[in-house]
mmCIF file of C-alpha atoms in Angstrom:
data_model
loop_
_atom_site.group_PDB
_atom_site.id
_atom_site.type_symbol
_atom_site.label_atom_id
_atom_site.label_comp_id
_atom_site.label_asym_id
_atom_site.label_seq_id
_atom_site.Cartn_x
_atom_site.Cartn_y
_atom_site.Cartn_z
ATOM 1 C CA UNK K 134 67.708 66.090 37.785
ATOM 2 C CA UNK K 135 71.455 66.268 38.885
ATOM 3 C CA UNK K 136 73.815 64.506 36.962
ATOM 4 C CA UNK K 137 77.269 64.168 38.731
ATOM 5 C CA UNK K 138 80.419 66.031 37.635
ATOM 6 C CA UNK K 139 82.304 63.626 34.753
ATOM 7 C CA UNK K 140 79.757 60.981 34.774
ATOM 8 C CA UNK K 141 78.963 59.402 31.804
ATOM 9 C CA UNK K 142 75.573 58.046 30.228
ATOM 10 C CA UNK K 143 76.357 55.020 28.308
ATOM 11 C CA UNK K 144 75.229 54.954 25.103
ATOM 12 C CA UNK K 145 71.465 54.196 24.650
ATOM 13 C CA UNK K 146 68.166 53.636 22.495
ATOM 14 C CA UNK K 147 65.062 55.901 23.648
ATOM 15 C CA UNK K 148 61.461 54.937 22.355
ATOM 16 C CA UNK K 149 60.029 58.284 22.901
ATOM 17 C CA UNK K 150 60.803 61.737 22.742
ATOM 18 C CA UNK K 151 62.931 64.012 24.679
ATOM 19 C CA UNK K 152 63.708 67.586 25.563
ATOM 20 C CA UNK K 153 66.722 68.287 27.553
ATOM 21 C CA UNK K 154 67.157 72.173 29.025
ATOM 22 C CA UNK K 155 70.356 72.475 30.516
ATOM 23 C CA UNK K 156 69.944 74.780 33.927
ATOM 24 C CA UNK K 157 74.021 74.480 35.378
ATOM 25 C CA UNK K 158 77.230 72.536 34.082
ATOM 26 C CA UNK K 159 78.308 71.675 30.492
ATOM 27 C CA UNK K 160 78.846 68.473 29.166
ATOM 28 C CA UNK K 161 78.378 66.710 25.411
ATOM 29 C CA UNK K 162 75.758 64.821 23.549
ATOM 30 C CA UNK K 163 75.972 62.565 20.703
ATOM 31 C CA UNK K 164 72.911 61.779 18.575
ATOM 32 C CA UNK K 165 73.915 58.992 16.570
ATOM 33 C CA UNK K 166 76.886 60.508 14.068
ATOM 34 C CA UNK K 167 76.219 64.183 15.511
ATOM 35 C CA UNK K 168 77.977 65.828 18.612
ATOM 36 C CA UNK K 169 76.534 68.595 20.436
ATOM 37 C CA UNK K 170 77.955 70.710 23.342
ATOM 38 C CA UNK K 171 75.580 71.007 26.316
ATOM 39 C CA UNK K 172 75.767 74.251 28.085
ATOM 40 C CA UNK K 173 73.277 76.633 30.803
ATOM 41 C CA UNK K 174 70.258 77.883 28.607
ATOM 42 C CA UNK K 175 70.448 75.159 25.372
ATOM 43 C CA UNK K 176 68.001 72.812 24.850
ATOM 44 C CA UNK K 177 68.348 69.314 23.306
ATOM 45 C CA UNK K 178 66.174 66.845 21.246
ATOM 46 C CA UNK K 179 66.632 63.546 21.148
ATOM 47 C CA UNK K 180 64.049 62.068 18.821
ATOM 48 C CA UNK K 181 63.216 58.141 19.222
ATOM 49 C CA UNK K 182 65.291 55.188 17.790
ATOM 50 C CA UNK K 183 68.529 57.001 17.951
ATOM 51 C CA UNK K 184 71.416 56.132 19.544
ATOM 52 C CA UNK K 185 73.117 58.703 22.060
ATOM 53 C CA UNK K 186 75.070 59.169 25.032
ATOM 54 C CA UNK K 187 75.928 61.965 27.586
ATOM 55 C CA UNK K 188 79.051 63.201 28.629
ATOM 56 C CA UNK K 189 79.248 65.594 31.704
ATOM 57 C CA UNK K 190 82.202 68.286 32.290
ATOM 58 C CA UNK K 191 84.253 67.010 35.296
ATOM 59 C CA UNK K 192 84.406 70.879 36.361
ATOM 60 C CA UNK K 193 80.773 70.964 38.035
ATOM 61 C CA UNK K 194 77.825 68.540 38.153
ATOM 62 C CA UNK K 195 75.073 69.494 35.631
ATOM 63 C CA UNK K 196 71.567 70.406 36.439
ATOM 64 C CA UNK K 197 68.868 69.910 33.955
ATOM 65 C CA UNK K 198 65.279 69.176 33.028
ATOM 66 C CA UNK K 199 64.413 65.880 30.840
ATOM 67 C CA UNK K 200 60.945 65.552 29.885
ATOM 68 C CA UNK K 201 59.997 62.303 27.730
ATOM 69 C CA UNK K 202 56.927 62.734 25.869
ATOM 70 C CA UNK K 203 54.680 62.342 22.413
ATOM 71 C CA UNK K 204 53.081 64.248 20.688
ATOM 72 C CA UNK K 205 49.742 61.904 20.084
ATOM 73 C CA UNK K 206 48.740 59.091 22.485
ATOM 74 C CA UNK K 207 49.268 56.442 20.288
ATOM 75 C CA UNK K 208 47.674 53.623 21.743
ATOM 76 C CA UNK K 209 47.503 51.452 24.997
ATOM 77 C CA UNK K 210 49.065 48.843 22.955
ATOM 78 C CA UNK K 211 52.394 50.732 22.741
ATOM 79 C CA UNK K 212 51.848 52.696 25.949
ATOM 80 C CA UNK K 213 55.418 52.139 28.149
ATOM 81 C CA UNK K 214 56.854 53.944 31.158
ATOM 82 C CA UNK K 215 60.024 55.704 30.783
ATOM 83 C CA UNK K 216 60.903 54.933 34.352
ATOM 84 C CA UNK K 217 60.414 51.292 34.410
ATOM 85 C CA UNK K 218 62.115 51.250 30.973
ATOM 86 C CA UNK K 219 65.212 53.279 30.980
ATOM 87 C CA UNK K 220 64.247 56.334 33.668
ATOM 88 C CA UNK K 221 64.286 54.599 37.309
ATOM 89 C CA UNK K 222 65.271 50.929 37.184
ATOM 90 C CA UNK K 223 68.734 50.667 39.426
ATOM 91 C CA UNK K 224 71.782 48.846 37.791
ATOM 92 C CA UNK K 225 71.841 45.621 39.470
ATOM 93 C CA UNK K 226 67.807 45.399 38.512
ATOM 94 C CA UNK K 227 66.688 42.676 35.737
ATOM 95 C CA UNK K 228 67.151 44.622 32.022
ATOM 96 C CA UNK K 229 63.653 44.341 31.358
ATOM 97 C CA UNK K 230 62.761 42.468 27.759
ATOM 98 C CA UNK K 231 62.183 46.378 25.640
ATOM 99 C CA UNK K 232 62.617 44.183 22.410
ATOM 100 C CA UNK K 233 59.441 45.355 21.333
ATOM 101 C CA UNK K 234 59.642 49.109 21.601
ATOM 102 C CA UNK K 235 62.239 48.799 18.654
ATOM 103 C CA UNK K 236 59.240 48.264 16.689
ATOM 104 C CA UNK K 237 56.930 51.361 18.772
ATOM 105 C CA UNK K 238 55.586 53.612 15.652
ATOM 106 C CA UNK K 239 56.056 57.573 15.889
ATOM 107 C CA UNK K 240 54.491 60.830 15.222
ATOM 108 C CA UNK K 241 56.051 64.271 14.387
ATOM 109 C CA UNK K 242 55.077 67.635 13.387
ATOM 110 C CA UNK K 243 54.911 68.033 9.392
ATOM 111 C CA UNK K 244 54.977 71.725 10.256
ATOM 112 C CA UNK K 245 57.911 71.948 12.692
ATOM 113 C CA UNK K 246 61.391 70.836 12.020
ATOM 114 C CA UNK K 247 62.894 70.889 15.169
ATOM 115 C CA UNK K 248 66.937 70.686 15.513
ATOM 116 C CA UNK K 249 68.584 68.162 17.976
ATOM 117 C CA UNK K 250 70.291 71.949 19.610
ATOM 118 C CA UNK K 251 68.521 75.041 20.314
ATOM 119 C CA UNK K 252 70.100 78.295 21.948
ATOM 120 C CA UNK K 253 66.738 79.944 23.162
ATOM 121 C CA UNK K 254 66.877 83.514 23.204
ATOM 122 C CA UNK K 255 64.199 83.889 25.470
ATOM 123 C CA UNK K 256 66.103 81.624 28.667
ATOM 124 C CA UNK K 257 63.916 82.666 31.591
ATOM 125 C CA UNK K 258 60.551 81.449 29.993
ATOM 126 C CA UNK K 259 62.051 78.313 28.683
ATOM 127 C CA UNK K 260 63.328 77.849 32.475
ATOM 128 C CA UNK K 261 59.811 78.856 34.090
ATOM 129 C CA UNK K 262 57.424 76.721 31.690
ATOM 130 C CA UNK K 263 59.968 73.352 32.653
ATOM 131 C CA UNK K 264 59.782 74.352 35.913
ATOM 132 C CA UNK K 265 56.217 74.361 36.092
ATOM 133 C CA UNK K 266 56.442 71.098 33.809
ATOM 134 C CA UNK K 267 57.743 69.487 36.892
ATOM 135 C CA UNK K 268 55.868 70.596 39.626
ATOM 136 C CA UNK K 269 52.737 69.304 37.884
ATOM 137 C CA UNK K 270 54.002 65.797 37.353
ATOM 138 C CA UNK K 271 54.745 65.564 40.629
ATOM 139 C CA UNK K 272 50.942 67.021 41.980
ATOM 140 C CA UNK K 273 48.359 64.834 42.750
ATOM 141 C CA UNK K 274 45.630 66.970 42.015
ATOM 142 C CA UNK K 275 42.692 64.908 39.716
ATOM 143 C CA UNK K 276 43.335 67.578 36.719
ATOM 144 C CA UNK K 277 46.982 68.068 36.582
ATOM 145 C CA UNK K 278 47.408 65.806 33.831
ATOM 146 C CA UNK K 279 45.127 68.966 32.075
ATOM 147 C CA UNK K 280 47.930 71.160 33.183
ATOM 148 C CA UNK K 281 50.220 69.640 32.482
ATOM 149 C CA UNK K 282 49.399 68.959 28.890
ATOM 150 C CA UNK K 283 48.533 72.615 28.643
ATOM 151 C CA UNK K 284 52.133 72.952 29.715
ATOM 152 C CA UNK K 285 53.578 71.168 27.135
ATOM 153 C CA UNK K 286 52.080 72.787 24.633
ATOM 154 C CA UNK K 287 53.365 76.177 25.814
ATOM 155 C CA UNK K 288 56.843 74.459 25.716
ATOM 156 C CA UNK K 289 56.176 73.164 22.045
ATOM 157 C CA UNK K 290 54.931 77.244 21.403
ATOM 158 C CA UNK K 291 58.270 78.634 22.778
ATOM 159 C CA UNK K 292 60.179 76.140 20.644
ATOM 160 C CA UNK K 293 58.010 77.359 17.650
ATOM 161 C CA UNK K 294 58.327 81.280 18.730
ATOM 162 C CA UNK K 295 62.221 80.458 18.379
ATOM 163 C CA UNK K 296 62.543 78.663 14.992
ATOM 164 C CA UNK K 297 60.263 80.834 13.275
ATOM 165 C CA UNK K 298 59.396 84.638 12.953
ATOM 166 C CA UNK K 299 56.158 86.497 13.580
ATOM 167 C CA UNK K 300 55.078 86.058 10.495
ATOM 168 C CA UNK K 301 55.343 82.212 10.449
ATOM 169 C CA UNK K 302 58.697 82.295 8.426
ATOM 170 C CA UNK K 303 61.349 79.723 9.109
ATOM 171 C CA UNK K 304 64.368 81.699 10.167
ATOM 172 C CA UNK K 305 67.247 79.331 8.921
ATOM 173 C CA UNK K 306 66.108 79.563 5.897
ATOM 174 C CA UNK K 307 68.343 80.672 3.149
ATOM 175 C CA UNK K 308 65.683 83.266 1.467
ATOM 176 C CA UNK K 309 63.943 84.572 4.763
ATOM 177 C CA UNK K 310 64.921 87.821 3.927
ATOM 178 C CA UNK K 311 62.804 87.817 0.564
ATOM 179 C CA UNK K 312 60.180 86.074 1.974
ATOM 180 C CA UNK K 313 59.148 88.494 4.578
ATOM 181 C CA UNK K 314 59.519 90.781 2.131
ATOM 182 C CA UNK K 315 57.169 88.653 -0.162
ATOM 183 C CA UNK K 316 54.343 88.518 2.551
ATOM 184 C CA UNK K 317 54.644 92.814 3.157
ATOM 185 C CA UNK K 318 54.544 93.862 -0.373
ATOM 186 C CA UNK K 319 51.303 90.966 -0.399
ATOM 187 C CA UNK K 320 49.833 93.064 2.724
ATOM 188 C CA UNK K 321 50.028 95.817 1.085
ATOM 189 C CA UNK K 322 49.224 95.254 -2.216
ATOM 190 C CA UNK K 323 46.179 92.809 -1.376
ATOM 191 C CA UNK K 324 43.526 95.078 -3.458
ATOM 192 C CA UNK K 325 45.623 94.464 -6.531
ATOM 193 C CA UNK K 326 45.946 91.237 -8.767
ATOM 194 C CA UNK K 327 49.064 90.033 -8.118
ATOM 195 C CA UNK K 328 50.185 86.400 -9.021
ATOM 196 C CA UNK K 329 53.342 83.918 -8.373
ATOM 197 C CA UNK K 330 55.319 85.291 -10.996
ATOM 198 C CA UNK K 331 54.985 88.909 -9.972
ATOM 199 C CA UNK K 332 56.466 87.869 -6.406
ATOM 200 C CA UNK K 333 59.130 85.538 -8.345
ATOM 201 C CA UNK K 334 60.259 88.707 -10.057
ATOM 202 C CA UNK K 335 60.653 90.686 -7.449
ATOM 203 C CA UNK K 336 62.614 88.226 -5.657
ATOM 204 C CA UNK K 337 64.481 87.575 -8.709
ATOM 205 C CA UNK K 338 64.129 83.716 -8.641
ATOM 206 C CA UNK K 339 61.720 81.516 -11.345
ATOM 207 C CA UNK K 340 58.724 81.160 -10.054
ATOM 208 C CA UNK K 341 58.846 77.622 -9.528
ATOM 209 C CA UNK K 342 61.625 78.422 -7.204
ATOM 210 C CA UNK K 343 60.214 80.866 -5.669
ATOM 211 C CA UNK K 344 57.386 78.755 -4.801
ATOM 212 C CA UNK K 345 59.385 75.913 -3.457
ATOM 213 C CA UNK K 346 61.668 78.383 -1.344
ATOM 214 C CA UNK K 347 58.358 79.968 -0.154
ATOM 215 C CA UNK K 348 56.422 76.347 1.168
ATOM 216 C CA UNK K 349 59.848 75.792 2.897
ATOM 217 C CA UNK K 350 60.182 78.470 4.084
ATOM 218 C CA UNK K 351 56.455 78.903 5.843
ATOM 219 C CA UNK K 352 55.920 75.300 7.138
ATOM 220 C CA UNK K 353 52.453 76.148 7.816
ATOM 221 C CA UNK K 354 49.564 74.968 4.960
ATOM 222 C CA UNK K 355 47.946 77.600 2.880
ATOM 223 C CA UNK K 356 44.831 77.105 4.905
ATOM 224 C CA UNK K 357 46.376 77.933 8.207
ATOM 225 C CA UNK K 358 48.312 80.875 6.153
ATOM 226 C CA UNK K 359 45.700 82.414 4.900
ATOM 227 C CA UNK K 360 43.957 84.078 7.777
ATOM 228 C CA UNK K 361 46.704 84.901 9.259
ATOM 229 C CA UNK K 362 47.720 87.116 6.453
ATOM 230 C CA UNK K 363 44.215 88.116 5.996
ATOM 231 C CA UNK K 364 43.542 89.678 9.528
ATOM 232 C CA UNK K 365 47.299 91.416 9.165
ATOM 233 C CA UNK K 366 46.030 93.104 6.189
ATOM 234 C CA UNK K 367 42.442 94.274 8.016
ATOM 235 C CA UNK K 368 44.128 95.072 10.656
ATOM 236 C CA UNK K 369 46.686 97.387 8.688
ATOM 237 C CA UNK K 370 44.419 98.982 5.973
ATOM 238 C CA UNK K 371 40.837 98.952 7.860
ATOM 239 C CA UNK K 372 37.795 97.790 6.693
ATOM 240 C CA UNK K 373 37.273 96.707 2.879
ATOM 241 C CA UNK K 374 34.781 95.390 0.385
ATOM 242 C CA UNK K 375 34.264 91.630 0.546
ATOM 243 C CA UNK K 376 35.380 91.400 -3.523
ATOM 244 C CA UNK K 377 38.580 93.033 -2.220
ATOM 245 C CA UNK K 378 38.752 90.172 0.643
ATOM 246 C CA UNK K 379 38.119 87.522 -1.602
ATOM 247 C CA UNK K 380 40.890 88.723 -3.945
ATOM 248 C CA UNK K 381 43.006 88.842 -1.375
ATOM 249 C CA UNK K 382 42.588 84.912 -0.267
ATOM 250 C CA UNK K 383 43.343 83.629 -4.220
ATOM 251 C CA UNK K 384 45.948 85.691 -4.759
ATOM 252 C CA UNK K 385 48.053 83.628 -1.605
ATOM 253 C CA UNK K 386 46.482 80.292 -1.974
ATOM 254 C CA UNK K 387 49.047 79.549 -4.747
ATOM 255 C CA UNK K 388 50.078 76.098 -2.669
ATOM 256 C CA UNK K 389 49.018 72.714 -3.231
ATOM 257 C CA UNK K 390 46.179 71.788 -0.245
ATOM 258 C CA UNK K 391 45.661 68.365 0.780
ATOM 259 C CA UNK K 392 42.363 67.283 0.604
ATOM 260 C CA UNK K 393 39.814 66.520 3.614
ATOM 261 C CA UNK K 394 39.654 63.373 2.541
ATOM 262 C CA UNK K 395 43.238 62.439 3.106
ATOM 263 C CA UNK K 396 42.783 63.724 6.812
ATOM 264 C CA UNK K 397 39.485 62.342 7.136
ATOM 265 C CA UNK K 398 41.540 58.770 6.657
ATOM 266 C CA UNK K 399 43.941 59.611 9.543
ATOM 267 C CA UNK K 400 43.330 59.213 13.493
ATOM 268 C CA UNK K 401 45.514 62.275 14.271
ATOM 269 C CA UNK K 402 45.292 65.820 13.307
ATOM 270 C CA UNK K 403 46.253 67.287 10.137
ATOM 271 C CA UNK K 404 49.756 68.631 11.798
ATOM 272 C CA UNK K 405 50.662 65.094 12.978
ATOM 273 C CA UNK K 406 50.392 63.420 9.830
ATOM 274 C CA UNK K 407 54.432 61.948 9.402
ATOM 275 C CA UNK K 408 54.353 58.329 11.111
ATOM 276 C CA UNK K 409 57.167 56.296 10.847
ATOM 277 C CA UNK K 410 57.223 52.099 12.112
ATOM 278 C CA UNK K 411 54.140 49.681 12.436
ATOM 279 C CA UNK K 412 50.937 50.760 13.237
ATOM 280 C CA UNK K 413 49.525 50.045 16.680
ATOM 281 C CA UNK K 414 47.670 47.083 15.246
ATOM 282 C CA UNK K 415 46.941 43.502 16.882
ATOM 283 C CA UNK K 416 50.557 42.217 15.664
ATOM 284 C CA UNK K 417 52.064 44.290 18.194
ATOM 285 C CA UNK K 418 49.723 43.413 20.718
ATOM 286 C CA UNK K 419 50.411 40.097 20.160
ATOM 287 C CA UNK K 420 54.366 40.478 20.598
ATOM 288 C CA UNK K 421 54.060 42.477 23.901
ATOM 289 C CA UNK K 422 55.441 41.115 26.680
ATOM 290 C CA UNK K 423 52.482 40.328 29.359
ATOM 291 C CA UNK K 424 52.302 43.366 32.342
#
């Protein structure tokens, strides 16, 4: 979309997510109490319920993407379009009654805390993958709602591939540094016993603390860590006994796992498991305005 030089968006409540990737211009966003400039290559998140409003640079119109999205389907009951909500309906149109949506529940990622800014590092693939995002919401093709979910999930990937290093550490982190080196000295020394306070000492922290720093630090649980570090250690010192595997997988399952049960309870994934406002239940239904 173009938004025109100077204009301002008033301020507003979205019931959704968004991503904003700013392509031309400059401008400013505030997210409830927070300010944020807007400038080519940055990408915004708004998240839903919060109050903000735009404000574009009177030197050049801005050009961006906006995509509004979530990331579960969370039932026809709280299904809405953006367009007829707050996306395409012209000012002197009927405000339509949205009284409702205050109460539309939400689902994040437990695994990825994603800030309202981002300055991407890696600008042309951010630009290509919304680019692509938009040319398959406009096709008419009978599966490019496939590709375009497979899209989105590429986005979400980038976003990850910036926040986090290769070894699944959170980079703004204050103890990144002695986590990585944590997981190398692991990789290396997987054929010995080594426990939680061994890697506390060497980071010089207690080892509750190091423990703490460490789960914040790796957002991922221990049962998605765990391969990952295993096949990095195959990979690195060849083939080895199974005992010397099996070692390997206690010595780094030192975090607390959720059980199956818990996610057997859930109707979303294990990674989508922070929901916040009413369920989609029948007394929602019931308070819908008629379609």
């Amino acid at each position: 979309m173009e938004i025109a030089k100077g204009a301002h968006s008033p301020e507003r409540f979205i019931y959704d997510h968004e991503f904003i990737y700013i392509v031309k211009g400059s401008g400013r966003l505030r997210i409830e109490d927070r300010e944020y400039a807007m400038e080519p290559g940055d990408l915004l998140y708004i998240r839903p319920h919060k109050v903000n409003e735009m404000f574009v640079s009177e030197g050049e119109p801005m050009l961006c993407f906006a995509v509004h999205f979530d990331y579960v389907f969370l039932g026809e009951a709280v299904d809405f379009s953006p367009y007829s909500v707050y996306l395409g309906r012209k000012p002197e149109e009927a405000a339509l009654d949205t009284s409702w949506l205050k109460a539309r529940p939400d689902a994040e990622l437990i695994d990825m805390d994603i800030p309202e800014r981002i300055r991407p590092a890696r600008v042309h693939q951010f630009f290509d993958i919304f680019r692509l995002l938009c040319q398959q919401f406009q096709e008419s093709r009978t599966d490019s709602q496939i590709w375009l979910k497979s899209s989105m999930l590429h986005l979400i990937g980038l976003v990850h591939q910036e926040l986090t290093t290769k070894e699944g550490i959170w980079i703004g982190h204050s103890h990144v540094d002695l986590m990585l080196d944590a997981i190398q000295f692991m990789q290396q020394k997987y054929t010995q016993k080594i426990d939680l306070p061994t890697l506390a000492s060497r980071a010089t922290l207690s080892p509750k603390y190091f423990e703490l720093a460490y789960d914040r630090a790796d957002r991922r649980s221990g049962r998605q860590r765990r391969p990952v570090l295993l096949q990095q250690a195959v990979q690195e010192n060849g083939r080895h006994a199974p005992e010397e595997i099996c070692r390997f997988i206690k010595m780094v399952e030192h975090e607390r796992i959720v059980s199956k049960l818990y996610y057997r309870t859930k109707k979303y994934p294990p990674f989508l498991t922070r929901m916040t406002g009413l369920n989609a239940d029948q007394s929602l239904i019931n308070n819908r305005p008629a379609r």
